[in-house]
């Protein structure tokens, strides 16, 4: 997969895949892949239930790695059969 650097190209599409968290493990980072919602202005990224907010790297002081989008992919790059996804 060719993950896209969000600092070079902001996430596009209503829903997209995001590589988040990057929790340190013994030999590498344990990444989390999430589906996120992109608002129409392109500066607010939310979990599908709108409860979690995510930001581009270095968006503000004190930013947590757990709410950072380190890379992204268009939703069609990881196909899944999820009926709820297509009803949004």
Short mmCIF file of C-alpha atoms in Angstrom, two decimals:
data_model
loop_
_atom_site.label_atom_id
_atom_site.label_comp_id
_atom_site.label_asym_id
_atom_site.label_seq_id
_atom_site.Cartn_x
_atom_site.Cartn_y
_atom_site.Cartn_z
CA UNK A 1 0.00 0.00 0.00
CA UNK A 2 1.14 3.50 -0.74
CA UNK A 3 0.13 5.48 2.31
CA UNK A 4 -0.17 9.23 1.71
CA UNK A 5 1.61 11.75 3.91
CA UNK A 6 -1.13 14.06 5.28
CA UNK A 7 1.29 16.98 5.41
CA UNK A 8 1.85 16.71 1.65
CA UNK A 9 -1.78 15.98 0.72
CA UNK A 10 -4.72 16.35 3.11
CA UNK A 11 -7.16 13.44 3.46
CA UNK A 12 -9.79 13.41 0.73
CA UNK A 13 -13.25 11.90 0.42
CA UNK A 14 -16.08 11.74 2.95
CA UNK A 15 -14.58 8.67 4.64
CA UNK A 16 -10.94 7.58 4.44
CA UNK A 17 -8.50 5.19 6.10
CA UNK A 18 -6.10 6.72 8.61
CA UNK A 19 -2.95 5.31 10.15
CA UNK A 20 -3.05 6.50 13.77
CA UNK A 21 -1.50 6.07 17.21
CA UNK A 22 1.90 4.49 16.55
CA UNK A 23 2.10 3.00 20.05
CA UNK A 24 5.70 1.97 20.82
CA UNK A 25 6.15 -1.77 21.19
CA UNK A 26 9.33 -3.80 21.75
CA UNK A 27 10.86 -3.52 18.27
CA UNK A 28 8.52 -1.20 16.36
CA UNK A 29 5.32 0.81 16.52
CA UNK A 30 1.90 -0.79 16.78
CA UNK A 31 -0.16 1.22 14.31
CA UNK A 32 -3.94 1.45 14.34
CA UNK A 33 -5.87 1.75 11.06
CA UNK A 34 -9.19 3.58 11.42
CA UNK A 35 -11.94 4.80 9.15
CA UNK A 36 -12.39 8.50 9.71
CA UNK A 37 -14.90 11.07 8.51
CA UNK A 38 -13.59 14.15 6.74
CA UNK A 39 -15.65 17.31 7.20
CA UNK A 40 -16.48 19.38 4.12
CA UNK A 41 -13.89 22.02 5.02
CA UNK A 42 -11.05 19.49 5.27
CA UNK A 43 -9.76 20.47 8.70
CA UNK A 44 -11.78 18.28 11.08
CA UNK A 45 -11.41 14.52 11.15
CA UNK A 46 -13.71 12.38 13.31
CA UNK A 47 -14.36 8.77 14.18
CA UNK A 48 -17.47 7.28 12.53
CA UNK A 49 -19.51 7.97 15.68
CA UNK A 50 -18.13 11.55 15.85
CA UNK A 51 -16.87 10.91 19.41
CA UNK A 52 -13.15 10.98 18.59
CA UNK A 53 -11.29 13.87 16.95
CA UNK A 54 -8.08 13.39 14.98
CA UNK A 55 -5.62 15.93 13.65
CA UNK A 56 -2.75 16.18 11.20
CA UNK A 57 0.77 15.95 12.68
CA UNK A 58 2.06 18.99 14.57
CA UNK A 59 -1.35 20.70 14.48
CA UNK A 60 -1.05 22.14 17.97
CA UNK A 61 1.11 22.07 21.10
CA UNK A 62 0.53 19.09 23.33
CA UNK A 63 -0.90 16.93 20.55
CA UNK A 64 -1.26 13.29 21.50
CA UNK A 65 0.07 10.54 19.25
CA UNK A 66 -3.23 8.74 19.83
CA UNK A 67 -5.20 11.44 17.99
CA UNK A 68 -2.73 12.06 15.16
CA UNK A 69 -3.19 11.01 11.52
CA UNK A 70 0.27 9.87 10.43
CA UNK A 71 -0.81 8.67 6.97
CA UNK A 72 -4.03 8.05 5.04
CA UNK A 73 -5.55 6.14 2.10
CA UNK A 74 -8.72 6.62 0.07
CA UNK A 75 -11.47 4.35 1.40
CA UNK A 76 -11.48 2.16 -1.73
CA UNK A 77 -7.82 1.18 -1.19
CA UNK A 78 -8.78 -1.29 1.56
CA UNK A 79 -12.00 -2.94 0.39
CA UNK A 80 -14.32 -4.37 3.02
CA UNK A 81 -17.90 -5.55 2.88
CA UNK A 82 -19.50 -3.20 5.38
CA UNK A 83 -23.13 -2.30 4.71
CA UNK A 84 -23.09 0.42 7.37
CA UNK A 85 -20.24 2.20 5.60
CA UNK A 86 -22.26 2.56 2.42
CA UNK A 87 -25.30 3.93 4.25
CA UNK A 88 -23.49 7.09 5.44
#
